[in-house]
Structure formats: C-alpha cells, structure tokens
Amino acid sequence: MHDLGYSGWWQLIPFAPAMMMIIDGEHKENEYGPALKSNTISKSEQWTKFICVLILYLLFLYWVESWWGLLVIPFIYDVYITKKIKWQWWKESEGPVKWVMSWVDALVFALVAVYFINLFFFQNYVIPSSSLEKSLLTGDYLFVSKMSYGPRIPETPLTMPLTQHTLPVFESKSYIEWPHWDYRRVKGLGKVQLNDIVVFNYPAGDTLTADLRHQAEDFYRNCYGYGYGQWPERPNPDSLSIEQRMKYFNDLYQLGRKYIQNNVQEFGNIITRPTDRRENYVKRCVGLPGQTLQIKDRIIYLDGKANKEPDNVQYTYHIKLKQRLSDDMMKELGITMEDLMSLNTLGYMPLTNHALKELQKRQDLVDSIALNKDTDEWDIYPLNGNLHWTRDNYGPVWIPKKGESIELNLKNLPIYERPIRTYEGNQLEVRDGKIYINGQASSKYTFKLDYYWMMGDNRHNSLDSRYWGFVPEDHIVGKPIFIWWSSDPDRHGFSGIRWNRLFRFVDNIK
C-alpha cells in the first residue's frame, strides 16, 4: 500500500498501549512476593528482559513505519533497569486509596490492552442484520483479522476502547476529533480478493443526523426522498438537458436537506463522522479495482464474464400460502421470523435456491411463488444520475483503481463525483458545462485510492454498493476469519445455539 502517513509527534499515541502493557506487566511481577522483587532479580535477568522487550518493540516500530516511537525507549529502560520513576506510587498508600487505585490500574490495563489488540490484530464483530444470509447469519459472532489486509493507523486515535463512535448511557461522542491523521495502512498478509467477505466502515456514514431514531438511515437517500416529497410538481428529468438535470437533482437534494435542517426536533442536528468512526458493515466483495461491473437479470458480470453466485444467494419472492409454515419446515429451509414478518407485511420474503425448489414441490402448502421484480430507481446509486438502473439490472460501471485515470464528462460525473470530492478531498464544481477540479478545468481524473464493490448475499434485502456506491480502501477494516459463536435470535437457551457454525471458517462459506 502507498504510504500516506502523517509524520508528527502525535504518532506516539498508538505506541502508548505497548508501553503501558510493558510497564504494567513488570510491576505486576513485583507485587507477588519477595522472591519476585526487583532487588532479588539479577542484573543479567533484568537486562535479558529489557533486550527481549526492546527487540519486540523495535520490530513493531519497523512494521508500522514510524520511528517517533523511539522516544518511548528511555521509559522502557527505566521500567527494567533504572527504576527511577514510581509508575505505581499508590501501592505505598494505605486504606481506600490503594484499594481503589488497584482496581483503576486493572481496568486501565484491560482497556488499553483491548484497544491495542483491536487496533492492530483482531476484533470481534456480530452480524446484526440479514443482508448476508444465508452465508452469514444474524447472531453470528466473527473473529475479524486486521492483519489480513493490514491494520490502519487510526485517523482518530483518542477514543474510548470498546466503543465505535458513541458512549453508552451518555449518548455522546466516544472520540476526540483532534488529532486527526491522514489515512495510512501498514503492511498486512494480503489484499482484498474477489468474493472475500469484508468488514468495512459505511461509506455514506460521513454525514448523518444526531437523533438516534434516524442515525442508522442513509442521510443522502433521506435528502433526496424528502426532496421528492417537498416538490410534487417537479419536471420529468428525462426531458431536461444534462446541465438542467444536474441543477434539478442539486435543487432536489438541497430541498430535502433544508427540510431536515428545519426539523431539528425530529432529526436533531446534521453531524459528520471521520472514516474510522463510521458504522461497521460486512458484505461480500464482488468487484475489484479496475474491473468493469454490470448486473444483468440479477447476475453480476465482471469485464463481461459472469461471476459465480454465492452458494446461499437469496432473492425475494411473492408467495401465497395455503397454510402456515411449520417451525420444523422453517428451520429446515432456513426461514427466519424476520423473513416471515416480511411475507406477512409486504407479501414477499427471501429464499435460497434450495428453499425455492422445496416450496415449489409443496403444492399442498403453497398456492403461488413469483420472483419479486421491483424496479425502483430513485434510491439507486448515483442518486442524481437518472441512469434508470435497478438493483437487478445495473451498470456497466468501472471501479476506480489507484493510479488509473478516467475521462470525465457530465454524463458519468454523478458516478465518480463522490470519490473525487468526498473520499479524495478535492474541490469539484461544474460551471458553464465544464468540470473544474481544484479550480482547474478537467476532462480527466487520476484516482489516488483503490475502490471496491460490496454486495450482500441476500440480494433483495441488502443496502450495499448498488445504493451508496464504491468502498474506498481507507474504509476497509478487516477480514472475518471464523465464527466463534452463533445464536439464533428466534430461539432461546441451548436450542438457540447453532452448534454446527461454531469455529467455522468464513473462507469456506462460498
């Protein structure tokens, strides 16, 4: 990966956890009995420990490619050799101070250790929705490797461990936006491969509303949606010229945004989040940088060649039942209560190919089954494109690749303006039918980042790249390795544990 690192003294913060672990570990030794006290440990043993820790620390600095951490070495030297600084002064106190501080010490050590491990090595993640079913199920707990694609140096390093963006109870930000570092990723074990299941930060989550009832919603989609509602006598965009159409969609967006701004009691204030503090999503990568993707009749084509569908891909079907589905049949076919609720309220539900074939055989149970051919266009990316794409027939669209260029014009600008403006930080505007990037008239743009196309296996029940576009490389979090726990939200107790999914490797889920 190209090093886009920020060189400053704030780079010390990622190494503070390592230092605190070293300090804490040494003093934990010293509190257990006289045999472990520093005055009984030989100088050679102290130097041996110091040298081992120093080598490991230097290897870590070499890996993350930032030598500001060398400033920490004198403190490590003091912990093991000179012992001049009283890191745990409170142990000499009496009464409640010693008791309270011992708990504070243990808690701080645990939080810092978790922060350090989650930042550079692995993190646990739970599947909260059905967008990847039946490949990954709601209630699957994933072991997500940061090493697979290389961990990111945090863009907002000052954050409360075990939180993503909000403090529980207080409902306030769990991070401080200063200092803010530019994107940089250290070397990992590999890169994102086609059909990998990937955890990433939600790209459209840069802007949202503060009210908790609306935070999970797509802000941009809402702006256009409310804009449509506020402008009932709007023109048909097909009848407009390209310049008129761009103005029309901009006016539509601004109208919806103004509606949200004017209804603070409902939505709260409009807020922003940095990249690494946005919601975590998990989808399958179905398009790599430099590939041309097109969806025709639900099948994904890459550079003209059909991509293999996941084994448990799902689409929604309109179903009329003659009688209620039994619990045993629902369990056998992988139909959840969420699926059944969709059928009862909307008239359709998702089915795998296996479930579809089994239900088609049951004429005593099913009156009719028909594919849901919803052709809504208004919420499909780009929201201002008027390209008449749908979730089942989309593109073709070229996925940007770092170092490669694309010819820009007013027709394809809606597809690429978000990467150019939002993800790569350029000023972009259109004047007199010409595109200006950073004040210069431009007919071509060279991308600075790689981009990916992510989709859920539950194709008709997944908000993915078809709705909010490309996923930049700086949003990639990690790769799920295995499922370490799985519980069925529709069942309780031991019957809810999916024993056959425990410690199942995600790479084996094709």
Coordinates of C-alpha atoms in Angstrom, one line a residue, residues 87-464:
W87 CA 4.9 4.2 38.0
Q88 CA 2.6 2.7 40.7
W89 CA 3.1 5.2 43.5
W90 CA -0.3 4.3 45.0
K91 CA 1.0 0.9 46.2
E92 CA 2.7 2.6 49.0
S93 CA -0.5 4.2 50.2
E94 CA -2.9 2.9 52.8
G95 CA -6.6 2.3 53.1
P96 CA -9.1 3.0 50.3
V97 CA -6.6 4.8 48.0
K98 CA -4.7 1.6 47.5
W99 CA -7.8 -0.5 47.0
V100 CA -9.4 2.0 44.6
M101 CA -6.3 2.5 42.6
S102 CA -5.6 -1.2 42.2
W103 CA -9.0 -1.5 40.5
V104 CA -8.3 1.5 38.4
D105 CA -5.0 0.1 37.4
A106 CA -6.5 -3.3 36.4
L107 CA -9.3 -1.6 34.4
V108 CA -7.0 0.8 32.6
F109 CA -4.6 -2.1 31.8
A110 CA -7.5 -4.2 30.4
L111 CA -9.0 -1.3 28.3
V112 CA -5.6 -0.3 26.9
A113 CA -4.7 -4.0 26.0
V114 CA -8.1 -4.4 24.3
Y115 CA -7.6 -1.1 22.4
F116 CA -4.1 -2.2 21.2
I117 CA -5.2 -5.7 20.2
N118 CA -8.3 -4.4 18.4
L119 CA -6.4 -1.7 16.6
F120 CA -3.6 -3.9 15.2
F121 CA -4.5 -7.5 15.3
F122 CA -8.1 -8.6 15.6
Q123 CA -11.6 -7.6 16.7
N124 CA -14.9 -9.3 17.4
Y125 CA -17.9 -8.4 15.3
V126 CA -21.5 -9.6 15.5
I127 CA -23.8 -9.8 12.4
P128 CA -26.8 -7.5 13.3
S129 CA -28.8 -7.9 10.1
S130 CA -29.8 -10.4 7.4
S131 CA -28.0 -8.8 4.5
L132 CA -25.5 -11.7 4.1
E133 CA -27.9 -14.5 4.9
K134 CA -27.8 -17.4 4.4
S135 CA -24.0 -17.2 4.2
L136 CA -23.5 -15.3 7.5
L137 CA -26.5 -15.4 9.8
T138 CA -27.9 -12.8 12.2
G139 CA -26.4 -13.7 15.5
D140 CA -23.0 -14.9 14.2
Y141 CA -20.0 -13.6 16.1
L142 CA -17.0 -13.1 13.9
F143 CA -13.3 -13.1 14.7
V144 CA -12.1 -10.4 12.3
S145 CA -8.4 -10.2 11.4
K146 CA -6.8 -6.7 11.0
M147 CA -3.7 -8.4 9.8
S148 CA -5.2 -9.9 6.6
Y149 CA -5.3 -6.6 4.7
G150 CA -3.0 -4.7 7.1
P151 CA -4.2 -2.6 10.1
R152 CA -4.9 1.1 9.6
I153 CA -3.1 3.6 11.7
P154 CA -6.1 5.2 13.5
E155 CA -7.3 8.5 12.0
T156 CA -8.9 9.5 15.3
P157 CA -6.5 7.9 17.9
L158 CA -8.1 9.4 21.0
T159 CA -11.1 7.2 21.5
M160 CA -12.7 5.2 24.3
P161 CA -11.9 1.5 23.9
L162 CA -14.8 -0.9 23.3
T163 CA -16.8 1.8 21.5
Q164 CA -17.2 2.7 17.9
H165 CA -18.5 6.3 18.0
T166 CA -20.9 6.7 20.9
L167 CA -20.6 6.4 24.7
P168 CA -23.4 4.2 26.1
V169 CA -25.7 5.8 28.6
F170 CA -24.4 9.3 27.9
E171 CA -25.1 9.1 24.2
S172 CA -22.2 11.4 23.4
K173 CA -19.2 11.0 21.1
S174 CA -16.7 8.4 22.4
Y175 CA -13.8 10.0 20.5
I176 CA -12.0 13.3 20.1
E177 CA -11.5 14.5 16.5
W178 CA -8.2 16.2 17.2
P179 CA -5.6 15.0 16.4
H180 CA -6.7 13.7 13.0
W181 CA -4.2 11.8 10.9
D182 CA -4.3 11.1 7.2
Y183 CA -5.0 7.6 6.1
R184 CA -2.2 5.1 6.3
R185 CA -2.2 1.3 6.3
V186 CA 0.7 -0.8 7.4
K187 CA 1.7 -4.0 5.5
G188 CA -0.6 -6.9 6.0
L189 CA -0.8 -10.5 4.8
G190 CA -2.5 -9.7 1.6
K191 CA -5.1 -7.7 -0.2
V192 CA -8.9 -7.9 -0.7
Q193 CA -9.7 -10.8 -3.1
L194 CA -12.7 -11.2 -5.3
N195 CA -15.6 -12.8 -3.3
D196 CA -14.0 -12.2 0.1
I197 CA -16.3 -11.3 2.9
V198 CA -15.0 -8.0 4.2
V199 CA -15.7 -5.7 7.2
F200 CA -15.5 -2.0 6.3
N201 CA -16.7 1.4 7.5
Y202 CA -20.0 2.5 6.0
P203 CA -19.0 5.0 3.2
A204 CA -22.2 7.0 3.3
G205 CA -21.9 7.4 7.0
D206 CA -19.8 10.5 6.8
T207 CA -22.9 12.7 7.3
L208 CA -25.9 11.8 9.4
T209 CA -28.5 13.3 11.8
A210 CA -27.9 13.3 15.6
D211 CA -31.3 11.9 16.6
L212 CA -30.8 8.2 17.4
R213 CA -34.1 7.3 15.6
H214 CA -32.6 8.3 12.3
Q215 CA -28.8 7.7 12.7
A216 CA -29.0 4.3 11.0
E217 CA -30.6 5.8 7.9
D218 CA -28.8 6.9 4.8
F219 CA -28.6 10.7 5.1
Y220 CA -28.2 11.3 1.4
R221 CA -31.1 9.0 0.5
N222 CA -33.2 10.8 3.0
C223 CA -32.4 14.2 1.5
Y224 CA -33.5 13.1 -1.9
G225 CA -36.5 11.3 -0.5
Y226 CA -37.7 14.3 1.4
G227 CA -36.9 16.5 -1.6
Y228 CA -39.2 14.4 -3.8
G229 CA -41.9 14.8 -1.1
Q230 CA -41.5 18.6 -1.0
W231 CA -41.6 19.0 -4.8
P232 CA -44.7 17.3 -6.1
E233 CA -44.9 19.2 -9.4
R234 CA -41.3 18.5 -10.4
P235 CA -40.3 18.1 -14.1
N236 CA -39.5 14.8 -15.7
P237 CA -35.7 14.6 -15.7
D238 CA -35.7 12.7 -19.0
S239 CA -37.0 15.9 -20.6
L240 CA -34.1 18.0 -19.3
S241 CA -30.7 18.7 -20.8
I242 CA -27.7 17.3 -18.9
E243 CA -26.9 20.7 -17.3
Q244 CA -30.6 21.2 -16.4
R245 CA -30.7 17.7 -15.0
M246 CA -27.7 18.4 -12.7
K247 CA -29.3 21.6 -11.4
Y248 CA -32.6 19.7 -10.9
F249 CA -31.0 17.0 -8.8
N250 CA -29.0 19.6 -6.8
D251 CA -32.2 21.6 -6.1
L252 CA -33.9 18.3 -5.1
Y253 CA -31.1 17.4 -2.7
Q254 CA -30.9 20.9 -1.2
L255 CA -34.7 21.0 -0.7
G256 CA -34.6 17.7 1.2
R257 CA -31.6 18.8 3.3
K258 CA -33.3 22.0 4.2
Y259 CA -36.3 20.1 5.3
I260 CA -34.1 18.0 7.6
Q261 CA -32.3 21.1 8.9
N262 CA -35.7 22.8 9.7
N263 CA -37.0 19.9 11.7
V264 CA -34.4 19.7 14.4
Q265 CA -36.8 18.2 17.0
E266 CA -37.4 15.2 14.7
F267 CA -33.9 14.7 13.2
G268 CA -31.5 16.6 15.5
N269 CA -28.6 18.5 14.1
I270 CA -26.7 17.3 11.0
I271 CA -23.4 15.9 12.1
T272 CA -20.3 14.2 10.5
R273 CA -18.1 11.3 11.4
P274 CA -14.5 10.6 10.5
T275 CA -13.8 7.4 8.4
D276 CA -12.7 5.1 11.2
R277 CA -15.7 6.1 13.5
R278 CA -18.4 5.2 11.0
E279 CA -20.6 2.2 11.4
N280 CA -19.0 -1.2 10.6
Y281 CA -20.6 -3.1 7.7
V282 CA -19.9 -6.6 6.5
K283 CA -20.5 -7.6 2.8
R284 CA -19.0 -9.7 0.1
C285 CA -16.6 -8.0 -2.3
V286 CA -17.9 -8.7 -5.8
G287 CA -15.9 -6.1 -7.7
L288 CA -12.2 -5.2 -7.5
P289 CA -10.3 -2.0 -8.5
G290 CA -10.0 -1.6 -12.3
Q291 CA -12.8 -4.1 -13.1
T292 CA -16.0 -3.1 -15.0
L293 CA -19.1 -4.4 -13.2
Q294 CA -22.5 -4.9 -14.6
I295 CA -25.6 -6.7 -13.2
K296 CA -27.9 -8.2 -15.8
D297 CA -31.0 -10.1 -14.6
R298 CA -29.5 -10.3 -11.1
I299 CA -26.2 -11.9 -12.4
I300 CA -23.0 -10.0 -11.8
Y301 CA -20.6 -9.7 -14.7
L302 CA -17.0 -8.5 -14.3
D303 CA -15.3 -7.4 -17.5
G304 CA -18.1 -9.3 -19.4
K305 CA -17.6 -12.6 -17.5
A306 CA -20.3 -13.9 -15.1
N307 CA -19.1 -14.0 -11.5
K308 CA -20.1 -17.2 -9.6
E309 CA -23.1 -16.5 -7.3
P310 CA -22.7 -17.5 -3.6
D311 CA -24.0 -20.9 -2.8
N312 CA -26.7 -19.5 -0.5
V313 CA -27.6 -16.4 -2.5
Q314 CA -31.1 -15.2 -1.8
Y315 CA -33.8 -13.2 -3.8
T316 CA -37.2 -12.2 -2.6
Y317 CA -40.4 -13.9 -3.9
H318 CA -44.0 -13.1 -3.7
I319 CA -45.6 -16.1 -2.0
K320 CA -49.2 -17.1 -1.3
L321 CA -49.5 -19.8 1.3
K322 CA -52.4 -22.2 1.7
Q323 CA -51.5 -22.8 5.3
R324 CA -48.9 -21.7 7.9
L325 CA -45.3 -22.8 7.7
S326 CA -44.4 -25.2 10.5
D327 CA -41.5 -24.5 12.8
D328 CA -39.7 -27.6 11.5
M329 CA -40.0 -26.6 7.9
M330 CA -38.9 -23.0 8.7
K331 CA -35.8 -24.5 10.4
E332 CA -35.1 -26.9 7.6
L333 CA -35.3 -24.2 4.9
G334 CA -33.6 -21.5 7.0
I335 CA -36.6 -19.3 7.1
T336 CA -36.5 -16.8 10.0
M337 CA -39.1 -14.9 11.8
E338 CA -37.9 -11.8 10.1
D339 CA -38.5 -13.5 6.7
L340 CA -42.0 -14.5 7.8
M341 CA -42.7 -11.0 9.0
S342 CA -41.7 -9.7 5.6
L343 CA -44.1 -12.1 4.0
N344 CA -46.9 -11.1 6.3
T345 CA -46.4 -7.3 5.9
L346 CA -45.0 -7.0 2.4
G347 CA -46.2 -10.1 0.6
Y348 CA -42.7 -11.4 -0.2
M349 CA -39.7 -13.0 1.6
P350 CA -36.2 -14.0 0.7
L351 CA -35.5 -17.6 -0.4
T352 CA -32.3 -19.6 -1.3
N353 CA -32.5 -21.7 -4.4
H354 CA -32.8 -24.8 -2.2
A355 CA -35.7 -23.3 -0.3
L356 CA -37.4 -22.1 -3.5
K357 CA -37.3 -25.6 -5.0
E358 CA -38.6 -27.3 -1.9
L359 CA -41.5 -24.9 -1.6
Q360 CA -42.4 -25.3 -5.3
K361 CA -42.8 -29.0 -4.7
R362 CA -45.3 -28.4 -1.9
Q363 CA -48.5 -27.7 -3.8
D364 CA -50.5 -28.6 -0.7
L365 CA -48.8 -25.8 1.1
V366 CA -48.0 -23.1 -1.5
D367 CA -50.6 -21.5 -3.8
S368 CA -48.1 -19.5 -5.9
I369 CA -44.5 -18.3 -6.0
A370 CA -43.2 -15.4 -8.2
L371 CA -39.9 -13.6 -8.3
N372 CA -40.1 -10.0 -6.9
K373 CA -39.2 -7.8 -9.9
D374 CA -39.1 -4.5 -8.1
T375 CA -37.7 -1.9 -10.4
D376 CA -37.4 1.2 -8.2
E377 CA -34.8 3.6 -9.5
W378 CA -34.9 6.7 -7.2
D379 CA -32.7 5.2 -4.4
I380 CA -30.1 3.6 -6.7
Y381 CA -26.6 5.0 -6.8
P382 CA -25.8 7.5 -8.1
L383 CA -28.9 9.2 -6.6
N384 CA -28.5 12.1 -9.1
G385 CA -27.6 10.1 -12.1
N386 CA -31.0 9.4 -13.7
L387 CA -29.4 6.3 -15.3
H388 CA -32.5 4.1 -14.9
W389 CA -30.5 1.4 -13.2
T390 CA -32.2 -1.0 -10.8
R391 CA -30.9 -3.5 -8.2
D392 CA -31.2 -6.4 -10.7
N393 CA -30.0 -4.5 -13.8
Y394 CA -27.2 -2.2 -13.0
G395 CA -24.3 -0.6 -14.8
P396 CA -21.9 -1.1 -16.5
V397 CA -19.7 0.9 -14.1
W398 CA -15.9 1.0 -14.0
I399 CA -14.5 0.6 -10.4
P400 CA -11.7 3.1 -9.8
K401 CA -8.2 1.9 -9.4
K402 CA -5.3 3.8 -7.8
G403 CA -3.1 5.4 -10.4
E404 CA -5.5 4.9 -13.3
S405 CA -7.4 7.7 -15.0
I406 CA -10.9 8.1 -16.4
E407 CA -12.3 10.5 -18.9
L408 CA -14.8 12.8 -17.1
N409 CA -17.9 14.2 -18.6
L410 CA -21.2 15.5 -17.3
K411 CA -22.9 12.1 -18.0
N412 CA -20.5 10.0 -15.9
L413 CA -19.7 12.7 -13.3
P414 CA -22.5 11.6 -10.9
I415 CA -20.9 8.2 -10.6
Y416 CA -17.4 9.5 -9.7
E417 CA -18.0 12.8 -8.1
R418 CA -18.3 11.3 -4.6
P419 CA -14.9 9.5 -4.8
I420 CA -13.3 12.7 -6.3
R421 CA -14.8 15.1 -3.8
T422 CA -15.6 13.2 -0.6
Y423 CA -13.1 10.3 -0.5
E424 CA -10.1 12.0 -2.1
G425 CA -10.7 15.6 -0.8
N426 CA -10.9 17.6 -4.0
Q427 CA -12.9 20.7 -4.7
L428 CA -15.3 19.9 -7.6
E429 CA -17.8 22.1 -9.3
V430 CA -19.5 22.5 -12.7
R431 CA -19.5 25.9 -14.4
D432 CA -20.9 26.7 -17.9
G433 CA -21.0 23.0 -18.7
K434 CA -17.3 22.4 -17.7
I435 CA -15.9 20.3 -14.8
Y436 CA -13.5 22.1 -12.5
I437 CA -11.3 20.2 -10.0
N438 CA -9.4 22.3 -7.5
G439 CA -10.1 25.3 -9.7
Q440 CA -8.7 23.8 -12.9
A441 CA -10.9 22.8 -15.9
S442 CA -10.6 19.0 -16.1
S443 CA -11.7 16.3 -18.6
K444 CA -9.7 13.5 -16.9
Y445 CA -9.1 12.4 -13.3
T446 CA -6.4 10.1 -11.9
F447 CA -7.6 8.2 -8.7
K448 CA -5.5 8.2 -5.5
L449 CA -7.1 5.2 -3.9
D450 CA -8.3 1.7 -4.8
Y451 CA -12.1 1.1 -4.6
Y452 CA -14.2 -2.0 -4.2
W453 CA -17.8 -3.0 -4.9
M454 CA -19.6 -4.7 -2.0
M455 CA -22.9 -6.6 -2.0
G456 CA -24.8 -8.8 0.4
D457 CA -25.7 -12.4 -0.5
N458 CA -29.3 -11.6 0.5
R459 CA -29.5 -9.6 -2.8
H460 CA -33.0 -8.1 -2.4
N461 CA -32.6 -7.3 1.3
S462 CA -29.2 -5.6 1.4
L463 CA -28.2 -1.9 1.4
D464 CA -24.9 -2.1 -0.4

